[in-house]
Coordinates of C-alpha atoms in Angstrom, one line a residue:
M1 CA -26.7 -17.7 4.2
R2 CA -25.2 -14.2 4.3
L3 CA -24.9 -14.4 8.1
I4 CA -23.2 -17.8 7.8
L5 CA -20.6 -16.2 5.4
L6 CA -20.0 -13.3 7.8
F7 CA -19.6 -15.8 10.6
L8 CA -16.9 -17.6 8.6
L9 CA -15.1 -14.5 7.6
F10 CA -15.0 -13.3 11.2
F11 CA -13.1 -16.4 12.4
T12 CA -11.0 -17.1 9.3
K13 CA -7.8 -15.7 10.6
T14 CA -8.0 -17.6 13.9
A15 CA -8.8 -20.9 12.3
L16 CA -5.4 -21.9 11.1
A17 CA -3.9 -22.7 14.5
H18 CA -3.6 -21.5 18.0
V19 CA -1.5 -18.3 17.9
S20 CA -0.5 -18.4 21.5
G21 CA 1.2 -15.0 22.1
F22 CA 3.7 -16.8 24.3
T23 CA 7.4 -17.6 23.6
D24 CA 10.1 -19.4 25.5
T25 CA 13.8 -18.4 25.9
S26 CA 17.0 -19.7 27.5
I27 CA 19.8 -17.1 28.0
Q28 CA 23.3 -18.3 28.7
I29 CA 26.0 -16.0 30.0
A30 CA 29.5 -17.3 29.8
E31 CA 33.0 -16.1 29.0
P32 CA 32.4 -16.1 25.2
G33 CA 29.5 -13.7 25.6
V34 CA 25.7 -14.2 25.6
K35 CA 23.8 -17.0 23.9
I36 CA 20.0 -16.7 23.4
I37 CA 18.0 -19.9 22.5
Y38 CA 14.6 -18.6 21.5
T39 CA 11.6 -21.0 20.8
V40 CA 8.5 -19.5 19.1
P41 CA 5.4 -21.2 17.7
S42 CA 5.9 -21.1 13.9
D43 CA 2.4 -19.7 13.2
N44 CA 3.2 -16.7 15.4
L45 CA 5.8 -15.6 12.8
L46 CA 3.0 -15.0 10.3
E47 CA 2.4 -11.8 12.2
L48 CA 5.8 -10.4 11.3
E49 CA 6.4 -8.2 8.3
V50 CA 9.7 -9.6 7.3
N51 CA 10.2 -7.5 4.2
S52 CA 8.6 -4.8 2.2
T53 CA 7.2 -6.9 -0.6
Q54 CA 5.6 -9.7 1.3
T55 CA 3.8 -9.1 4.5
S56 CA 2.3 -11.5 7.0
E57 CA -1.2 -10.9 5.6
A58 CA -0.2 -12.7 2.3
L59 CA 1.1 -15.8 4.1
V60 CA -1.0 -18.8 5.0
T61 CA 1.7 -21.1 6.3
P62 CA 5.1 -20.1 7.8
E63 CA 8.2 -19.9 5.7
P64 CA 11.2 -22.0 6.7
P65 CA 12.8 -20.8 9.9
E66 CA 15.8 -19.1 8.3
Y67 CA 13.4 -16.8 6.5
Y68 CA 12.7 -15.0 9.7
I69 CA 16.2 -14.8 11.1
D70 CA 16.6 -11.0 10.5
A71 CA 13.3 -10.3 12.2
I72 CA 14.3 -12.5 15.2
K73 CA 17.6 -10.8 15.5
S74 CA 16.0 -7.4 15.4
G75 CA 13.6 -8.4 18.2
W76 CA 16.5 -8.8 20.7
R77 CA 19.1 -6.3 21.8
V78 CA 22.1 -7.0 24.1
L79 CA 24.2 -4.2 25.5
D80 CA 27.4 -4.5 27.4
Q81 CA 27.8 -1.4 29.6
G82 CA 25.9 0.6 27.0
A83 CA 27.9 -0.8 24.0
L84 CA 26.0 -3.0 21.5
C85 CA 26.8 -6.7 21.4
T86 CA 26.7 -8.2 17.9
V87 CA 25.5 -11.5 16.7
S88 CA 28.5 -13.6 15.7
E89 CA 26.7 -16.9 15.0
H90 CA 23.1 -17.9 14.4
S91 CA 21.3 -21.1 13.6
S92 CA 17.7 -22.2 13.4
R93 CA 15.7 -25.4 13.4
V94 CA 12.2 -26.8 13.2
L95 CA 10.6 -28.5 16.3
D96 CA 8.0 -30.6 14.6
K97 CA 6.5 -32.1 17.8
I98 CA 5.4 -28.7 19.1
Q99 CA 5.0 -26.9 15.7
A100 CA 7.6 -24.4 16.6
Y101 CA 10.9 -22.9 15.4
Q102 CA 14.0 -22.5 17.5
Y103 CA 16.7 -19.9 17.0
H104 CA 20.2 -19.9 18.5
L105 CA 21.9 -16.4 18.6
T106 CA 25.4 -16.0 19.9
Y107 CA 26.5 -12.4 20.8
D108 CA 30.0 -11.1 21.1
C109 CA 30.3 -8.2 23.6
P110 CA 32.9 -5.5 23.3
N111 CA 33.6 -5.0 27.0
D112 CA 34.1 -7.3 30.0
M113 CA 30.4 -7.9 30.6
K114 CA 30.3 -6.2 34.1
Q115 CA 26.8 -5.0 33.3
L116 CA 24.4 -6.4 30.7
E117 CA 21.2 -5.1 29.4
I118 CA 19.0 -7.6 27.5
G119 CA 16.0 -6.3 25.7
Y120 CA 13.1 -8.1 23.9
K121 CA 10.4 -6.5 21.7
L122 CA 9.7 -8.9 18.9
F123 CA 5.9 -9.2 19.1
H124 CA 5.0 -6.2 21.3
P125 CA 3.9 -4.0 18.4
Y126 CA 1.4 -6.8 17.3
W127 CA 0.3 -8.2 20.7
P128 CA 0.7 -5.7 23.6
D129 CA 0.0 -8.6 26.0
H130 CA 2.6 -10.9 24.5
R131 CA 4.9 -12.6 27.1
N132 CA 8.3 -14.2 26.8
Y133 CA 9.0 -16.7 29.5
T134 CA 12.8 -16.6 30.0
Q135 CA 15.3 -18.7 31.9
V136 CA 18.8 -17.1 32.6
F137 CA 21.8 -19.4 33.2
M138 CA 25.0 -18.1 34.6
A139 CA 27.9 -19.6 36.6
G140 CA 25.9 -22.7 37.3
E141 CA 22.9 -20.9 38.7
Q142 CA 19.5 -20.0 37.1
M143 CA 16.7 -17.6 37.3
Q144 CA 13.3 -17.4 35.7
I145 CA 11.7 -14.1 34.6
R146 CA 9.1 -12.9 32.2
L147 CA 9.7 -10.3 29.5
D148 CA 6.7 -8.4 28.3
A149 CA 5.6 -4.9 27.1
E150 CA 5.7 -3.6 30.6
Q151 CA 9.1 -5.1 31.4
P152 CA 10.9 -5.6 28.1
V153 CA 14.4 -5.2 29.5
L154 CA 16.5 -7.3 32.0
M155 CA 19.4 -5.6 33.7
L156 CA 22.1 -7.9 35.0
F157 CA 24.9 -6.5 37.2
V158 CA 27.2 -9.5 36.4
E159 CA 30.3 -8.3 38.2
K160 CA 28.4 -7.7 41.5
I161 CA 26.5 -11.0 41.2
L162 CA 29.7 -13.1 40.6
K163 CA 31.5 -11.3 43.5
D164 CA 28.6 -12.1 45.9
W165 CA 28.6 -15.7 44.8
N166 CA 32.4 -15.9 44.7
K167 CA 32.2 -17.5 41.3
S168 CA 33.3 -16.9 37.8
L169 CA 31.6 -17.3 34.4
G170 CA 31.6 -20.7 32.7
A171 CA 34.2 -21.2 30.0
E172 CA 31.8 -22.3 27.2
F173 CA 28.2 -22.3 26.1
T174 CA 26.1 -25.5 25.7
L175 CA 24.6 -26.0 22.2
A176 CA 21.6 -27.8 23.7
D177 CA 18.8 -25.9 25.3
P178 CA 19.3 -26.2 29.1
N179 CA 15.8 -25.0 29.6
Q180 CA 14.1 -27.9 27.8
K181 CA 15.0 -31.5 27.0
I182 CA 14.5 -31.5 23.3
S183 CA 16.0 -34.1 21.0
L184 CA 18.8 -32.7 18.9
D185 CA 19.1 -33.1 15.2
S186 CA 22.2 -33.1 13.0
N187 CA 22.5 -29.3 13.1
F188 CA 23.5 -29.5 16.8
N189 CA 26.3 -31.2 18.7
E190 CA 24.7 -33.6 21.2
N191 CA 28.1 -34.1 22.9
Q192 CA 27.9 -30.5 24.2
A193 CA 24.5 -31.0 25.9
A194 CA 24.1 -29.2 29.2
Q195 CA 24.7 -30.9 32.5
P196 CA 22.1 -30.3 35.3
L197 CA 22.4 -26.9 36.7
A198 CA 21.9 -25.7 40.3
T199 CA 18.4 -24.4 41.0
T200 CA 19.4 -21.5 43.3
P201 CA 17.8 -18.4 41.6
L202 CA 19.9 -15.4 40.6
Q203 CA 19.1 -12.2 42.5
P204 CA 20.1 -9.5 40.1
Q205 CA 19.1 -5.9 40.4
S206 CA 16.5 -4.9 37.8
S207 CA 15.0 -1.8 36.3
N208 CA 11.7 -3.1 37.6
A209 CA 11.2 -2.8 41.3
D210 CA 8.8 -5.8 41.3
F211 CA 11.3 -8.1 39.6
G212 CA 11.7 -10.3 42.6
S213 CA 8.0 -11.1 42.6
E214 CA 8.3 -12.9 39.3
L215 CA 10.0 -15.8 41.2
Q216 CA 7.0 -16.1 43.5
S217 CA 4.2 -15.8 41.1
S218 CA 4.9 -18.6 38.7
G219 CA 1.9 -20.7 39.8
T220 CA -0.4 -17.7 39.3
D221 CA 1.2 -17.1 35.9
F222 CA 0.4 -20.6 34.8
I223 CA -3.2 -20.4 36.0
W224 CA -3.6 -17.2 34.0
L225 CA -1.8 -18.8 31.1
G226 CA -4.3 -21.7 31.1
M227 CA -7.3 -19.3 31.3
E228 CA -6.0 -17.2 28.4
H229 CA -5.4 -20.3 26.4
I230 CA -9.1 -21.1 26.6
W231 CA -10.3 -17.6 26.0
T232 CA -8.1 -17.1 22.9
G233 CA -8.6 -20.6 21.5
I234 CA -11.7 -19.8 19.4
D235 CA -12.3 -23.4 18.5
H236 CA -12.5 -24.3 22.2
V237 CA -14.8 -21.3 22.9
V238 CA -17.1 -22.3 20.0
F239 CA -17.2 -25.9 21.2
V240 CA -18.2 -24.9 24.8
F241 CA -20.9 -22.6 23.3
A242 CA -22.2 -25.5 21.2
L243 CA -22.3 -27.8 24.2
L244 CA -24.9 -25.6 25.8
L245 CA -27.2 -25.2 22.8
V246 CA -29.5 -28.1 23.7
P247 CA -32.4 -27.6 26.1
V248 CA -31.7 -30.2 28.8
V249 CA -31.9 -30.3 32.6
W250 CA -29.1 -28.9 34.7
R251 CA -27.7 -32.3 35.7
H252 CA -27.1 -33.2 32.0
L253 CA -25.1 -30.0 31.5
L254 CA -23.1 -30.6 34.6
L255 CA -22.5 -34.2 33.6
W256 CA -21.3 -33.2 30.1
I257 CA -19.0 -30.5 31.4
S258 CA -17.6 -32.9 34.0
M259 CA -16.9 -35.6 31.4
F260 CA -15.3 -33.1 29.1
T261 CA -13.1 -31.8 31.9
I262 CA -12.0 -35.2 33.1
A263 CA -11.3 -36.4 29.5
H264 CA -9.2 -33.4 28.4
S265 CA -7.3 -33.4 31.8
I266 CA -6.2 -37.0 31.1
T267 CA -4.9 -36.4 27.6
L268 CA -3.3 -33.1 28.6
A269 CA -1.2 -35.0 31.2
L270 CA -0.5 -37.9 28.9
S271 CA 0.6 -35.6 26.1
Y272 CA 2.6 -33.3 28.4
Y273 CA 4.6 -36.3 29.7
K274 CA 5.0 -37.7 26.2
V275 CA 3.1 -40.9 26.9
L276 CA 0.7 -39.9 24.1
I277 CA 2.4 -38.2 21.1
L278 CA 0.3 -36.6 18.4
P279 CA 1.6 -33.8 16.2
P280 CA -0.6 -30.6 15.7
S281 CA -1.0 -31.6 12.1
I282 CA -3.3 -34.4 13.3
T283 CA -4.8 -32.9 16.5
E284 CA -5.8 -29.5 15.0
P285 CA -8.0 -31.0 12.2
L286 CA -9.5 -33.4 14.8
I287 CA -10.4 -30.5 17.0
A288 CA -12.1 -28.9 14.0
L289 CA -13.9 -32.1 13.4
T290 CA -15.3 -32.0 17.0
V291 CA -16.7 -28.6 16.3
L292 CA -18.3 -29.8 13.0
A293 CA -19.7 -32.9 14.8
I294 CA -21.1 -31.1 17.8
G295 CA -22.9 -28.6 15.5
I296 CA -24.5 -31.5 13.5
E297 CA -25.3 -33.4 16.7
N298 CA -27.0 -30.3 18.1
I299 CA -29.3 -30.1 15.1
L300 CA -30.2 -33.8 15.4
A301 CA -30.8 -33.5 19.1
L302 CA -33.1 -30.4 18.6
K303 CA -35.1 -32.5 16.1
Y304 CA -35.2 -36.0 17.6
G305 CA -34.6 -35.3 21.3
K306 CA -33.6 -38.0 23.8
P307 CA -32.1 -40.7 21.5
I308 CA -29.5 -38.2 20.2
I309 CA -29.0 -36.6 23.6
R310 CA -28.0 -40.0 25.1
L311 CA -25.4 -40.4 22.3
R312 CA -23.7 -37.2 23.7
H313 CA -22.8 -39.1 26.8
I314 CA -20.4 -41.1 24.6
L315 CA -19.3 -38.3 22.3
I316 CA -18.4 -35.7 24.9
P317 CA -15.5 -37.8 26.6
V318 CA -14.1 -38.6 23.1
F319 CA -14.2 -35.0 22.1
G320 CA -12.6 -34.0 25.5
L321 CA -9.7 -36.5 24.9
I322 CA -9.0 -34.7 21.5
H323 CA -9.1 -31.2 23.0
G324 CA -6.8 -32.2 25.8
V325 CA -3.9 -32.9 23.4
G326 CA -4.5 -29.5 21.8
F327 CA -4.2 -27.9 25.3
S328 CA -0.8 -29.5 25.8
Y329 CA 1.1 -27.9 23.0
L330 CA 1.5 -24.5 24.7
L331 CA 2.5 -26.1 28.0
I332 CA 5.1 -28.3 26.3
E333 CA 6.5 -25.3 24.5
L334 CA 7.2 -23.5 27.7
G335 CA 10.1 -24.7 29.7
N336 CA 10.8 -21.9 32.1
G337 CA 12.2 -24.0 35.0
F338 CA 9.0 -24.2 37.0
P339 CA 8.6 -27.8 38.4
A340 CA 6.9 -30.0 35.8
M341 CA 4.1 -31.4 38.0
E342 CA 3.2 -28.0 39.4
R343 CA 3.3 -26.4 36.0
L344 CA 0.8 -29.1 34.7
F345 CA -1.4 -28.7 37.8
Y346 CA -1.6 -24.9 37.6
F347 CA -2.0 -24.8 33.9
N348 CA -4.8 -27.3 34.0
L349 CA -6.5 -25.4 36.8
G350 CA -6.4 -22.3 34.6
V351 CA -7.9 -24.2 31.7
E352 CA -10.8 -25.4 34.0
L353 CA -11.3 -21.9 35.4
G354 CA -11.3 -20.4 31.9
Q355 CA -13.8 -23.0 30.8
L356 CA -16.1 -22.5 33.8
S357 CA -16.0 -18.7 33.2
L358 CA -17.2 -19.3 29.7
V359 CA -20.0 -21.5 30.9
A360 CA -21.0 -19.0 33.5
L361 CA -21.0 -16.2 30.9
M362 CA -23.1 -18.1 28.4
I363 CA -25.5 -20.3 30.3
I364 CA -28.0 -17.6 31.5
P365 CA -28.5 -16.0 28.1
I366 CA -28.8 -19.4 26.4
R367 CA -31.4 -20.7 29.0
M368 CA -33.4 -17.5 28.5
V369 CA -33.4 -18.1 24.7
F370 CA -35.0 -21.5 25.3
K371 CA -37.8 -19.9 27.2
W372 CA -38.7 -18.0 24.0
Q373 CA -41.2 -19.6 21.6
R374 CA -38.6 -19.6 18.8
G375 CA -35.7 -20.5 21.0
Q376 CA -35.1 -23.9 19.4
I377 CA -35.0 -22.2 16.0
V378 CA -32.3 -19.8 17.2
A379 CA -30.4 -22.7 18.7
G380 CA -30.6 -24.6 15.4
F381 CA -29.4 -21.5 13.5
F382 CA -26.3 -21.2 15.7
S383 CA -25.7 -24.9 15.6
A384 CA -25.8 -24.8 11.7
N385 CA -23.3 -22.0 11.7
I386 CA -21.1 -23.9 14.1
A387 CA -21.2 -27.0 11.9
V388 CA -20.3 -24.9 8.8
L389 CA -17.5 -23.2 10.7
G390 CA -16.1 -26.6 11.9
G391 CA -16.2 -27.9 8.4
F392 CA -14.4 -24.9 7.1
W393 CA -11.7 -25.2 9.8
L394 CA -11.4 -28.9 9.0
W395 CA -10.8 -28.2 5.4
Q396 CA -8.4 -25.3 6.2
R397 CA -6.3 -27.2 8.7
T398 CA -6.1 -30.3 6.5
F399 CA -5.4 -28.7 3.1
M400 CA -3.8 -25.3 3.7

């Protein structure tokens, strides 16, 4: 019992939701100044210490978006030829469909914006590997980059770029996010939605000599993003581990993994293209339920054998359909200008590679356990822990 409690305590913090470590931004540069539209998963904001009396450790669910506005503003810095640009307007909203908050920050710059320096550091003290996928829009052109701890600053030589293009800055901002097609609510003026922009990338000089490679590595980025999403999604890791905790022949394991892969690929695509729409408030408890169910099913399979194992051929595809919707939320959140079909393909490929790497890491030790006389007892112990953990997550995601 003590081991079960320790198991629960170890995973308590990660049980509430998928804290992705990724954020999404659109930056518009126009005559009025600089506008930043920043989209962040709401649960990520629990990591921020927004004041001296209440830290993130005391919070279970995020506060309203405006609560974090000062922290968001402090995470961005815009300089115009070395002089600080100031926030003249800000607004925030809830994006219920992807369980995220969105912030609009408008900066007035004191000079003529010949050279801009845009810096980002919001989550780097908490997650050194945090990444912000950013799309820059200027004079009808766009560029995608990634801001992270190694490259937290974007240098834009605006005057030189405009001269090379023989163009001038746009007269106004758009209030809609040109990087994502998100339905607007009453706080935003739909009449000012962005028109389609040209896809020719900007070619600014940057403080990072490898900046240009960002435009060529987007596919690799999304593969890695999918792999990390599997590795950091503890409920998915636990589910894959539980899937292997039954002593069966190799063809059954391959069949289960294939069925799970096909099923979650289907719902990942359907959810990404909004054919299937389920909010995280429904999907996350269902994923926890699959962990609870697979733990119980393992115990029954270890005791009764083939009749229960045959049932798994039906359960695994159903569980895969549920997990696929959960995989989609991070991909929906990111709108960094990479073509939608390719983004889906590379991300799903990363998910599969991440899943296969977990299986490769776990399968040999687990098979060796089953060669031991008490192997089934060990498997039953882990399965019981997994069932308890899944039940705890189900309660936590439903009532907290």
